[in-house]
Each structure stands twice: as structure tokens, then as C-alpha cells.
Amino acid sequence: MFSAAITAFGQVFSPLLRGVLLKSVALAIGLLIVMAIGLNAALQHLATLPYPWLDTLVAILGGLGLVFGALYLTPAASSLVAGLFLDDVAEAVEKESYPNDPIGRAQPLGRSILASIRFFGVVLAVNLGALFLLLLPGVNIIIFYVANAYLLGREYFELAAMRYRTPEEARALRQAHAVQVFLAGLLIVPVLFIPFLNLITPVYGTALMVHLHRRLAPVPGAGMGQGPLIEGRKVSA
């Protein structure tokens, strides 16, 4: 598990993934800026106070809140980015690390967009819920860590597995190896706590789950050269 994480982290900054990393980071930053503008506009609309000094205080607290809140919004922004760049990342990792194995099949654009939007909504709801628990120091951090480990692990693993399997088979495979997938998710979440570095989450998470998927369930034809795309493989729960 740790060796897969180290390999994936190294590949993120290598020439192999540098191009897609820059595109992913740029889009994630754009999404965070849009979210911040929306939250700031909402605060200004709600904070119409009779005293100028109160307006100033609210503005300062709101600005600090936006900075701190960005930590909670980054997983949601990253989840939306993931579906757009996963296949580029996964294909590059597959070709580099498993050159003699079949290359996975890119997901249809419509399916990728719908999956990204669905996951974006779930992750945003969970992390906003954790944000509202700030009055309980420590508890919100635990919820943030565990919830994102589960959600990010589940999503990135299933997206990686669906390059070789149907959505139902990918889900069954993830359920059969739920512990390993969750532990891998725990190795993704620490990146979210580091400002700026957390923007690499989609690329790092995808690369890690490509390696994990290959180790848990090697694809048919592995080690036998490039072969046909895998379809309809049964996965035991």
C-alpha cells in the first residue's frame, strides 16, 4: 500500500503527468475562486449592519472564514476535476508502469461528467457538514478525515476499475476490498491538509488507485502484451 502511494506521488511530479497536473490544478483553482466569490457575495448580502466597524469586523472574519473554508472546499473541487482528467492520468500510468498489459478503456464523456457532478454534490455536502462542526474542536477534523478517506477512496478506485469493468463490477470489486480501498483513501487525505499541495489530489488519487486496482485484481491478459479491452469480467463479492 505504502509503496503504491510513494510510486504514485513520484509520478505526479514526473514528466509523465506534468501536463495533466498543470491542467488539473488550473481548473481546481478556477473552481475554488468561483466558490469563494459566491460565498463572499452571500456574506456581503447578509451582513448589512448599522455600524461601520461591525461591517469591517464581519468582512475580516468572513475573509478568514473563506481561507479556512477553502480546506473543506478543495475535496469538492477536486472531485469535479477528477472525472475530467482521470482517463488521461490512468492511461499514462498504465503505459508507464504496466507496459505489457492491456490499456483500459476511457469512459464516455457523458458518464464521466455525470459521475463527477454526483460525487461533487456528495463530497460538498459532507465537507460543509464538517465545517459546521467547528464548535466541536477535534471532532470535525476526525469527521473530515474519515469521510474523505471513504469518499475519495471509493470514487477514485471505482473510476480506475471502470476502465476495465462495468460500473456494477467495479462497485462489487471495491466492496470486496473495502478495507484496502479505505486505507488507500487514508493515504490521500493528508494531502488535503497542505495548502496548494492539496490541488494535486485528483492526479495523485487517480494514480494511486490505478496501482491499487492492478494489485488487487490484475486484469486478464496481464503480462501477455497489448490485448483486447476487457469487458464483462465477473467479480466475486
Coordinates of N, CA and C in Angstrom, one line a residue:
M1 N 0.8 -1.2 0.0 CA 0.0 0.0 0.0 C 0.9 1.3 0.0
F2 N 1.9 1.3 0.9 CA 2.7 2.5 1.0 C 3.6 2.6 -0.2
S3 N 4.0 1.5 -0.7 CA 4.9 1.5 -1.9 C 4.1 2.1 -3.1
A4 N 2.8 1.7 -3.2 CA 2.0 2.2 -4.3 C 1.8 3.7 -4.1
A5 N 1.6 4.2 -2.9 CA 1.4 5.6 -2.6 C 2.7 6.4 -3.0
I6 N 3.8 5.9 -2.6 CA 5.1 6.5 -2.9 C 5.3 6.6 -4.5
T7 N 5.0 5.5 -5.1 CA 5.2 5.5 -6.6 C 4.3 6.5 -7.3
A8 N 3.0 6.5 -6.8 CA 2.0 7.4 -7.4 C 2.4 8.9 -7.1
F9 N 2.9 9.2 -5.9 CA 3.3 10.5 -5.6 C 4.5 11.0 -6.4
G10 N 5.4 10.1 -6.7 CA 6.5 10.4 -7.5 C 6.1 10.7 -8.9
Q11 N 5.2 9.9 -9.4 CA 4.7 10.0 -10.8 C 4.0 11.3 -11.0
V12 N 3.3 11.9 -10.0 CA 2.6 13.1 -10.1 C 3.5 14.2 -10.6
F13 N 4.7 14.3 -10.1 CA 5.6 15.4 -10.4 C 6.6 15.1 -11.5
S14 N 6.5 13.9 -12.1 CA 7.4 13.5 -13.2 C 6.9 14.0 -14.5
P15 N 7.7 14.1 -15.5 CA 7.3 14.5 -16.9 C 6.1 13.7 -17.4
L16 N 5.9 12.5 -16.9 CA 4.8 11.6 -17.3 C 3.5 12.3 -17.1
L17 N 3.2 13.0 -16.0 CA 2.0 13.6 -15.6 C 2.0 15.1 -15.5
R18 N 3.1 15.7 -15.8 CA 3.2 17.1 -15.6 C 2.2 18.0 -16.3
G19 N 1.9 17.6 -17.6 CA 1.0 18.3 -18.4 C -0.4 18.3 -17.8
V20 N -0.9 17.1 -17.5 CA -2.3 16.9 -17.0 C -2.3 17.5 -15.6
L21 N -1.2 17.5 -14.8 CA -1.2 18.1 -13.5 C -1.5 19.6 -13.6
L22 N -0.8 20.2 -14.5 CA -1.0 21.7 -14.7 C -2.4 22.0 -15.0
K23 N -3.0 21.2 -15.9 CA -4.4 21.5 -16.3 C -5.4 21.2 -15.2
S24 N -5.1 20.2 -14.4 CA -6.0 19.9 -13.3 C -5.9 20.9 -12.2
V25 N -4.7 21.4 -11.9 CA -4.5 22.4 -10.9 C -5.2 23.7 -11.3
A26 N -5.0 24.1 -12.6 CA -5.6 25.3 -13.1 C -7.1 25.3 -12.9
L27 N -7.7 24.2 -13.3 CA -9.2 24.1 -13.2 C -9.6 24.1 -11.8
A28 N -8.9 23.4 -10.9 CA -9.3 23.3 -9.5 C -9.2 24.7 -8.9
I29 N -8.2 25.5 -9.2 CA -8.1 26.9 -8.7 C -9.2 27.7 -9.2
G30 N -9.6 27.5 -10.5 CA -10.7 28.3 -11.0 C -12.0 28.0 -10.3
L31 N -12.2 26.7 -10.0 CA -13.4 26.3 -9.2 C -13.4 26.9 -7.8
L32 N -12.3 26.9 -7.1 CA -12.2 27.4 -5.8 C -12.5 29.0 -5.8
I33 N -12.0 29.6 -6.8 CA -12.2 31.1 -6.9 C -13.7 31.4 -7.1
V34 N -14.3 30.6 -7.9 CA -15.8 30.8 -8.2 C -16.5 30.5 -6.9
M35 N -16.2 29.5 -6.1 CA -16.8 29.2 -4.9 C -16.6 30.3 -3.9
A36 N -15.3 30.8 -3.8 CA -15.0 31.9 -2.9 C -15.8 33.2 -3.2
I37 N -15.9 33.5 -4.5 CA -16.7 34.7 -4.9 C -18.1 34.5 -4.5
G38 N -18.7 33.3 -4.7 CA -20.1 33.1 -4.3 C -20.3 33.2 -2.8
L39 N -19.4 32.7 -2.0 CA -19.6 32.8 -0.6 C -19.4 34.2 -0.1
N40 N -18.4 34.9 -0.7 CA -18.2 36.3 -0.3 C -19.4 37.2 -0.6
A41 N -20.0 36.9 -1.8 CA -21.2 37.7 -2.2 C -22.3 37.4 -1.2
A42 N -22.5 36.1 -0.8 CA -23.5 35.8 0.1 C -23.3 36.5 1.5
L43 N -22.1 36.5 1.9 CA -21.8 37.2 3.2 C -22.1 38.7 3.1
Q44 N -21.7 39.3 2.1 CA -21.9 40.7 1.9 C -23.4 41.0 1.8
H45 N -24.1 40.1 1.2 CA -25.6 40.3 1.1 C -26.3 40.2 2.5
L46 N -25.8 39.3 3.3 CA -26.4 39.0 4.6 C -25.9 40.0 5.7
A47 N -24.7 40.5 5.5 CA -24.1 41.3 6.6 C -24.3 42.8 6.3
T48 N -25.4 43.3 6.4 CA -25.7 44.7 6.2 C -26.0 45.3 7.6
L49 N -25.0 45.8 8.3 CA -25.0 46.2 9.7 C -25.1 47.7 9.8
P50 N -25.7 48.2 10.9 CA -25.8 49.7 11.0 C -24.5 50.4 11.4
Y51 N -23.5 49.7 11.9 CA -22.3 50.3 12.4 C -21.1 49.9 11.4
P52 N -20.4 50.9 10.9 CA -19.2 50.6 10.0 C -18.2 49.6 10.6
W53 N -17.9 49.8 11.9 CA -16.9 48.9 12.5 C -17.4 47.4 12.5
L54 N -18.7 47.2 12.7 CA -19.2 45.9 12.6 C -19.1 45.3 11.2
D55 N -19.3 46.1 10.2 CA -19.2 45.7 8.8 C -17.7 45.3 8.6
T56 N -16.8 46.1 9.1 CA -15.4 45.8 9.0 C -15.0 44.4 9.6
L57 N -15.5 44.3 10.8 CA -15.3 43.0 11.6 C -15.8 41.8 10.9
V58 N -17.0 41.9 10.4 CA -17.6 40.8 9.6 C -16.8 40.5 8.4
A59 N -16.3 41.6 7.7 CA -15.5 41.4 6.5 C -14.2 40.6 6.8
I60 N -13.6 41.0 7.9 CA -12.3 40.3 8.3 C -12.6 38.9 8.7
L61 N -13.6 38.7 9.5 CA -13.9 37.3 9.9 C -14.4 36.5 8.7
G62 N -15.1 37.1 7.8 CA -15.5 36.4 6.5 C -14.4 36.0 5.7
G63 N -13.4 36.9 5.6 CA -12.2 36.6 4.8 C -11.4 35.4 5.4
L64 N -11.2 35.5 6.7 CA -10.6 34.3 7.4 C -11.4 33.0 7.2
G65 N -12.7 33.2 7.3 CA -13.5 32.0 7.1 C -13.4 31.4 5.7
L66 N -13.3 32.3 4.7 CA -13.1 31.8 3.3 C -11.8 31.1 3.1
V67 N -10.7 31.6 3.8 CA -9.4 30.9 3.7 C -9.5 29.6 4.3
F68 N -10.0 29.5 5.6 CA -10.1 28.3 6.3 C -11.1 27.3 5.6
G69 N -12.2 27.9 5.0 CA -13.2 27.1 4.4 C -12.6 26.4 3.1
A70 N -11.6 27.1 2.5 CA -11.0 26.5 1.3 C -10.5 25.1 1.5
L71 N -10.0 24.8 2.7 CA -9.6 23.5 3.1 C -10.7 22.5 2.9
Y72 N -11.9 22.9 3.3 CA -13.0 22.0 3.2 C -13.6 21.9 1.7
L73 N -13.4 23.0 1.0 CA -14.0 23.0 -0.4 C -13.1 22.3 -1.4
T74 N -11.8 22.2 -1.1 CA -10.9 21.6 -2.0 C -11.2 20.2 -2.4
P75 N -11.7 19.3 -1.5 CA -12.1 18.0 -1.9 C -13.2 18.0 -2.9
A76 N -14.2 18.9 -2.7 CA -15.3 19.0 -3.7 C -14.8 19.5 -5.0
A77 N -14.0 20.5 -5.1 CA -13.5 21.0 -6.3 C -12.6 19.9 -7.0
S78 N -11.8 19.2 -6.2 CA -11.0 18.1 -6.8 C -11.9 17.0 -7.4
S79 N -13.0 16.7 -6.7 CA -13.8 15.6 -7.2 C -14.4 15.9 -8.5
L80 N -14.7 17.2 -8.8 CA -15.3 17.6 -10.0 C -14.2 17.5 -11.1
V81 N -13.0 17.9 -10.8 CA -11.9 17.8 -11.7 C -11.5 16.4 -12.1
A82 N -11.7 15.5 -11.1 CA -11.2 14.1 -11.3 C -11.8 13.4 -12.5
G83 N -13.1 13.6 -12.7 CA -13.8 12.9 -13.8 C -13.3 13.4 -15.2
L84 N -12.8 14.6 -15.2 CA -12.4 15.2 -16.5 C -11.0 14.7 -16.9
F85 N -10.2 14.4 -15.9 CA -8.8 14.1 -16.3 C -8.4 12.7 -15.9
L86 N -9.3 11.9 -15.3 CA -8.9 10.6 -14.8 C -8.3 9.7 -15.9
D87 N -9.0 9.7 -17.0 CA -8.6 8.8 -18.1 C -7.2 9.2 -18.6
D88 N -6.9 10.5 -18.7 CA -5.5 10.9 -19.1 C -4.5 10.4 -18.1
V89 N -4.8 10.6 -16.8 CA -3.8 10.2 -15.8 C -3.7 8.6 -15.8
A90 N -4.8 7.9 -15.8 CA -4.8 6.5 -15.7 C -4.1 5.9 -16.9
E91 N -4.3 6.4 -18.1 CA -3.7 5.8 -19.3 C -2.2 6.0 -19.2
A92 N -1.7 7.2 -18.8 CA -0.3 7.5 -18.7 C 0.4 6.6 -17.7
V93 N -0.3 6.3 -16.5 CA 0.3 5.5 -15.5 C 0.3 4.0 -16.0
E94 N -0.8 3.6 -16.7 CA -0.8 2.2 -17.2 C 0.3 2.0 -18.2
K95 N 0.5 2.9 -19.1 CA 1.5 2.7 -20.1 C 2.9 2.7 -19.5
E96 N 3.1 3.6 -18.5 CA 4.5 3.7 -17.8 C 4.8 2.5 -16.9
S97 N 3.8 2.1 -16.1 CA 4.1 1.1 -15.1 C 3.7 -0.3 -15.5
Y98 N 2.8 -0.4 -16.4 CA 2.4 -1.8 -16.9 C 2.4 -1.9 -18.4
P99 N 3.6 -1.7 -19.0 CA 3.7 -1.6 -20.5 C 3.3 -2.9 -21.2
N100 N 3.3 -4.0 -20.5 CA 3.0 -5.3 -21.2 C 1.5 -5.7 -21.0
D101 N 0.8 -4.9 -20.3 CA -0.6 -5.2 -20.0 C -1.6 -4.4 -20.9
P102 N -2.8 -4.9 -21.0 CA -3.8 -4.2 -21.8 C -4.1 -2.8 -21.2
I103 N -4.3 -1.8 -22.1 CA -4.7 -0.5 -21.7 C -6.2 -0.4 -21.5
G104 N -6.6 0.3 -20.4 CA -8.0 0.4 -20.1 C -8.8 1.2 -21.1
R105 N -10.1 1.2 -21.0 CA -10.9 1.9 -22.0 C -11.4 3.2 -21.3
A106 N -11.3 4.3 -22.0 CA -11.8 5.6 -21.5 C -13.3 5.6 -21.4
Q107 N -13.8 6.2 -20.3 CA -15.2 6.3 -20.1 C -15.9 7.3 -21.0
P108 N -17.1 7.0 -21.5 CA -17.8 8.0 -22.3 C -17.9 9.4 -21.6
L109 N -17.8 10.5 -22.3 CA -17.7 11.8 -21.7 C -19.0 12.1 -20.9
G110 N -20.1 11.7 -21.4 CA -21.4 11.9 -20.6 C -21.3 11.2 -19.3
R111 N -20.9 10.0 -19.2 CA -20.9 9.2 -18.0 C -19.9 9.8 -17.0
S112 N -18.7 10.3 -17.6 CA -17.7 10.9 -16.7 C -18.2 12.2 -16.1
I113 N -18.9 13.0 -16.9 CA -19.4 14.3 -16.3 C -20.5 14.0 -15.3
L114 N -21.4 13.1 -15.5 CA -22.5 12.8 -14.6 C -21.9 12.2 -13.3
A115 N -20.9 11.4 -13.4 CA -20.3 10.8 -12.2 C -19.6 11.9 -11.4
S116 N -18.9 12.8 -12.1 CA -18.2 13.9 -11.4 C -19.2 14.8 -10.7
I117 N -20.3 15.1 -11.3 CA -21.3 16.0 -10.7 C -21.9 15.4 -9.5
R118 N -22.2 14.1 -9.6 CA -22.8 13.4 -8.5 C -21.9 13.3 -7.3
F119 N -20.6 13.0 -7.6 CA -19.6 12.9 -6.5 C -19.3 14.3 -5.9
F120 N -19.3 15.3 -6.8 CA -19.1 16.7 -6.3 C -20.2 17.0 -5.2
G121 N -21.4 16.7 -5.5 CA -22.5 17.0 -4.6 C -22.4 16.3 -3.3
V122 N -22.0 15.0 -3.3 CA -21.9 14.3 -2.1 C -20.7 14.8 -1.2
V123 N -19.6 15.0 -1.9 CA -18.4 15.5 -1.1 C -18.6 16.9 -0.6
L124 N -19.3 17.7 -1.4 CA -19.5 19.1 -0.9 C -20.4 19.1 0.3
A125 N -21.5 18.2 0.3 CA -22.4 18.1 1.4 C -21.7 17.6 2.7
V126 N -20.8 16.6 2.6 CA -20.1 16.0 3.7 C -19.2 17.1 4.3
N127 N -18.4 17.8 3.5 CA -17.4 18.7 4.0 C -18.0 20.0 4.5
L128 N -19.1 20.4 4.0 CA -19.8 21.6 4.6 C -20.4 21.2 5.9
G129 N -20.9 19.9 6.0 CA -21.4 19.4 7.3 C -20.2 19.4 8.4
A130 N -19.0 19.0 7.9 CA -17.9 19.0 8.9 C -17.5 20.4 9.2
L131 N -17.7 21.4 8.3 CA -17.4 22.8 8.6 C -18.2 23.3 9.7
F132 N -19.5 22.9 9.7 CA -20.4 23.4 10.7 C -20.2 22.8 12.1
L133 N -19.3 21.9 12.2 CA -18.9 21.3 13.4 C -17.7 21.9 14.1
L134 N -17.3 23.1 13.6 CA -16.1 23.8 14.1 C -16.2 24.1 15.6
L135 N -17.5 24.1 16.1 CA -17.6 24.4 17.5 C -17.3 23.2 18.4
L136 N -17.0 22.1 17.8 CA -16.5 20.9 18.5 C -15.1 20.5 18.0
P137 N -14.1 21.2 18.6 CA -12.7 21.0 18.2 C -12.3 19.6 18.2
G138 N -11.7 19.1 17.2 CA -11.2 17.7 17.1 C -12.2 16.8 16.4
V139 N -13.4 16.9 16.7 CA -14.5 16.1 16.2 C -14.6 16.4 14.7
N140 N -14.6 17.7 14.3 CA -14.8 18.0 12.9 C -13.6 17.5 12.0
I141 N -12.4 17.5 12.6 CA -11.2 17.0 11.9 C -11.3 15.5 11.7
I142 N -11.8 14.8 12.7 CA -11.9 13.4 12.5 C -13.0 13.0 11.5
I143 N -14.1 13.7 11.5 CA -15.1 13.5 10.5 C -14.6 13.8 9.1
F144 N -13.9 15.0 9.0 CA -13.3 15.4 7.7 C -12.4 14.3 7.2
Y145 N -11.5 13.8 8.1 CA -10.5 12.8 7.6 C -11.2 11.5 7.2
V146 N -12.0 10.9 8.1 CA -12.7 9.6 7.8 C -13.6 9.7 6.6
A147 N -14.4 10.7 6.6 CA -15.4 10.9 5.5 C -14.7 11.0 4.2
N148 N -13.7 11.8 4.1 CA -13.0 12.0 2.8 C -12.2 10.8 2.4
A149 N -11.6 10.1 3.4 CA -10.9 8.8 3.1 C -11.8 7.8 2.5
Y150 N -13.1 7.7 3.0 CA -14.0 6.8 2.4 C -14.5 7.3 1.0
L151 N -14.9 8.5 0.9 CA -15.4 9.0 -0.3 C -14.4 9.1 -1.4
L152 N -13.2 9.6 -1.1 CA -12.2 9.7 -2.2 C -11.7 8.3 -2.6
G153 N -11.5 7.5 -1.6 CA -11.1 6.1 -1.9 C -12.1 5.4 -2.8
R154 N -13.3 5.5 -2.4 CA -14.4 4.8 -3.2 C -14.4 5.4 -4.6
E155 N -14.5 6.7 -4.7 CA -14.6 7.3 -6.1 C -13.5 7.0 -7.0
Y156 N -12.3 7.3 -6.5 CA -11.1 7.1 -7.4 C -10.9 5.6 -7.7
F157 N -11.1 4.7 -6.8 CA -11.0 3.3 -7.1 C -12.0 2.8 -8.1
E158 N -13.2 3.2 -8.0 CA -14.2 2.7 -8.9 C -14.0 3.3 -10.3
L159 N -13.6 4.6 -10.4 CA -13.3 5.2 -11.7 C -12.1 4.5 -12.3
A160 N -11.1 4.1 -11.6 CA -10.0 3.4 -12.1 C -10.4 2.0 -12.6
A161 N -11.2 1.3 -11.8 CA -11.7 0.0 -12.1 C -12.6 -0.1 -13.3
M162 N -13.4 1.0 -13.5 CA -14.3 1.0 -14.6 C -13.6 1.2 -16.0
R163 N -12.3 1.4 -16.0 CA -11.6 1.4 -17.3 C -11.5 -0.1 -17.8
Y164 N -11.8 -1.0 -17.0 CA -11.7 -2.5 -17.4 C -13.0 -3.2 -17.1
R165 N -13.9 -2.6 -16.3 CA -15.1 -3.3 -15.9 C -16.3 -2.5 -16.0
T166 N -17.4 -3.1 -15.9 CA -18.7 -2.3 -15.9 C -18.8 -1.6 -14.5
P167 N -19.7 -0.6 -14.4 CA -19.8 0.1 -13.1 C -20.2 -0.9 -12.0
E168 N -21.1 -1.8 -12.3 CA -21.5 -2.8 -11.3 C -20.4 -3.7 -10.9
E169 N -19.5 -4.1 -11.8 CA -18.4 -4.9 -11.4 C -17.4 -4.1 -10.6
A170 N -17.2 -2.9 -11.0 CA -16.2 -2.0 -10.3 C -16.7 -1.8 -8.8
R171 N -18.0 -1.6 -8.7 CA -18.6 -1.4 -7.3 C -18.4 -2.7 -6.5
A172 N -18.7 -3.9 -7.1 CA -18.5 -5.1 -6.4 C -17.1 -5.4 -6.0
L173 N -16.1 -5.0 -6.9 CA -14.7 -5.2 -6.6 C -14.3 -4.3 -5.4
R174 N -14.8 -3.1 -5.4 CA -14.5 -2.2 -4.3 C -15.1 -2.7 -3.0
Q175 N -16.3 -3.2 -3.0 CA -16.9 -3.7 -1.8 C -16.1 -5.0 -1.3
A176 N -15.6 -5.8 -2.2 CA -14.9 -6.9 -1.8 C -13.6 -6.6 -1.2
H177 N -13.0 -5.4 -1.5 CA -11.7 -5.0 -0.9 C -11.9 -3.7 -0.2
A178 N -13.0 -3.5 0.5 CA -13.4 -2.3 1.2 C -12.3 -1.7 2.1
V179 N -11.7 -2.6 2.9 CA -10.7 -2.2 3.8 C -9.5 -1.6 3.1
Q180 N -9.0 -2.3 2.1 CA -7.8 -1.8 1.4 C -8.1 -0.5 0.7
V181 N -9.3 -0.4 0.1 CA -9.6 0.9 -0.6 C -9.7 2.0 0.5
F182 N -10.3 1.7 1.6 CA -10.4 2.8 2.7 C -9.0 3.2 3.2
L183 N -8.1 2.2 3.4 CA -6.7 2.5 3.8 C -6.0 3.3 2.8
A184 N -6.2 3.0 1.5 CA -5.6 3.9 0.5 C -6.2 5.3 0.5
G185 N -7.5 5.4 0.8 CA -8.1 6.7 0.9 C -7.5 7.5 2.1
L186 N -7.1 6.8 3.1 CA -6.4 7.5 4.3 C -5.1 8.0 3.8
L187 N -4.5 7.5 2.8 CA -3.2 8.0 2.3 C -3.4 9.2 1.3
I188 N -4.6 9.4 0.9 CA -4.9 10.5 0.0 C -5.2 11.8 0.9
V189 N -6.0 11.6 1.9 CA -6.5 12.7 2.7 C -5.4 13.6 3.3
P190 N -4.2 13.1 3.7 CA -3.2 14.1 4.3 C -2.8 15.2 3.3
V191 N -2.9 14.9 2.0 CA -2.5 15.9 1.0 C -3.5 17.1 1.1
L192 N -4.8 16.8 1.5 CA -5.8 17.8 1.6 C -5.5 18.9 2.6
F193 N -4.6 18.5 3.6 CA -4.3 19.4 4.7 C -3.2 20.4 4.4
I194 N -2.6 20.2 3.3 CA -1.4 21.0 2.9 C -1.8 22.0 1.9
P195 N -1.8 23.3 2.2 CA -2.2 24.3 1.2 C -1.4 24.2 -0.1
F196 N -2.1 24.5 -1.2 CA -1.5 24.4 -2.5 C -1.2 23.0 -3.0
L197 N -0.5 22.2 -2.1 CA -0.3 20.8 -2.5 C -1.5 20.0 -2.6
N198 N -2.6 20.5 -1.9 CA -3.9 19.7 -2.0 C -4.5 19.8 -3.4
L199 N -4.0 20.7 -4.2 CA -4.5 20.8 -5.6 C -4.1 19.6 -6.5
I200 N -3.1 18.8 -6.0 CA -2.7 17.7 -6.8 C -3.6 16.5 -6.5
T201 N -4.5 16.6 -5.6 CA -5.3 15.4 -5.2 C -5.9 14.6 -6.3
P202 N -6.5 15.2 -7.3 CA -7.1 14.3 -8.4 C -6.1 13.5 -9.1
V203 N -4.9 14.1 -9.4 CA -3.9 13.3 -10.1 C -3.3 12.3 -9.2
Y204 N -2.9 12.6 -8.0 CA -2.3 11.7 -7.1 C -3.3 10.6 -6.7
G205 N -4.6 10.9 -6.4 CA -5.6 9.9 -6.1 C -5.8 8.9 -7.2
T206 N -5.9 9.4 -8.4 CA -6.1 8.6 -9.6 C -4.9 7.6 -9.8
A207 N -3.7 8.2 -9.7 CA -2.5 7.3 -9.9 C -2.4 6.2 -8.9
L208 N -2.7 6.6 -7.6 CA -2.6 5.6 -6.5 C -3.7 4.5 -6.7
M209 N -4.9 4.9 -7.1 CA -5.9 3.8 -7.3 C -5.7 3.0 -8.5
V210 N -5.0 3.5 -9.5 CA -4.7 2.7 -10.7 C -3.7 1.6 -10.2
H211 N -2.7 1.9 -9.4 CA -1.8 0.9 -8.9 C -2.5 -0.1 -7.9
L212 N -3.4 0.4 -7.1 CA -4.1 -0.4 -6.1 C -5.0 -1.4 -6.9
H213 N -5.7 -0.9 -7.9 CA -6.6 -1.8 -8.7 C -5.8 -2.9 -9.3
R214 N -4.7 -2.6 -9.9 CA -3.9 -3.6 -10.5 C -3.4 -4.6 -9.5
R215 N -3.1 -4.2 -8.3 CA -2.6 -5.2 -7.3 C -3.7 -6.0 -6.7
L216 N -4.9 -5.5 -6.6 CA -6.0 -6.3 -6.0 C -6.6 -7.2 -7.0
A217 N -6.7 -6.8 -8.3 CA -7.3 -7.6 -9.3 C -6.6 -7.4 -10.6
P218 N -5.5 -8.1 -10.9 CA -4.8 -8.0 -12.1 C -5.8 -8.3 -13.3
V219 N -5.7 -7.5 -14.3 CA -6.6 -7.6 -15.5 C -6.2 -8.8 -16.3
P220 N -7.2 -9.5 -16.9 CA -6.9 -10.6 -17.8 C -5.9 -10.2 -18.9
G221 N -5.0 -11.1 -19.2 CA -4.0 -10.8 -20.2 C -2.8 -10.0 -19.7
A222 N -2.7 -9.7 -18.4 CA -1.6 -9.0 -17.8 C -0.3 -9.8 -18.1
G223 N 0.7 -9.1 -18.5 CA 2.0 -9.7 -18.8 C 2.1 -10.4 -20.1
M224 N 1.0 -10.3 -20.9 CA 1.0 -11.0 -22.2 C 1.0 -10.1 -23.4
G225 N 1.4 -8.8 -23.2 CA 1.4 -7.9 -24.3 C 0.0 -7.2 -24.4
Q226 N 0.0 -6.2 -25.3 CA -1.3 -5.5 -25.5 C -2.3 -6.4 -26.1
G227 N -3.5 -6.4 -25.5 CA -4.5 -7.3 -26.0 C -5.8 -6.5 -26.1
P228 N -6.9 -7.2 -26.3 CA -8.2 -6.5 -26.4 C -8.7 -5.9 -25.1
L229 N -9.5 -4.9 -25.1 CA -10.1 -4.3 -23.9 C -10.9 -5.3 -23.2
I230 N -10.9 -5.2 -21.9 CA -11.6 -6.2 -21.1 C -13.0 -5.7 -20.9
E231 N -13.9 -6.6 -21.1 CA -15.3 -6.3 -20.9 C -16.0 -7.6 -20.3
G232 N -17.0 -7.3 -19.4 CA -17.9 -8.3 -18.9 C -17.2 -9.3 -18.0
R233 N -16.1 -8.9 -17.3 CA -15.5 -9.9 -16.4 C -16.2 -9.9 -15.1
K234 N -16.5 -11.1 -14.6 CA -17.3 -11.3 -13.4 C -16.3 -11.0 -12.2
V235 N -16.8 -10.4 -11.2 CA -16.1 -10.1 -10.0 C -16.8 -10.7 -8.8
S236 N -16.1 -11.4 -8.0 CA -16.8 -12.0 -6.9 C -16.8 -11.0 -5.7
A237 N -18.0 -11.0 -5.0 CA -18.1 -10.0 -3.9 C -17.5 -10.6 -2.7

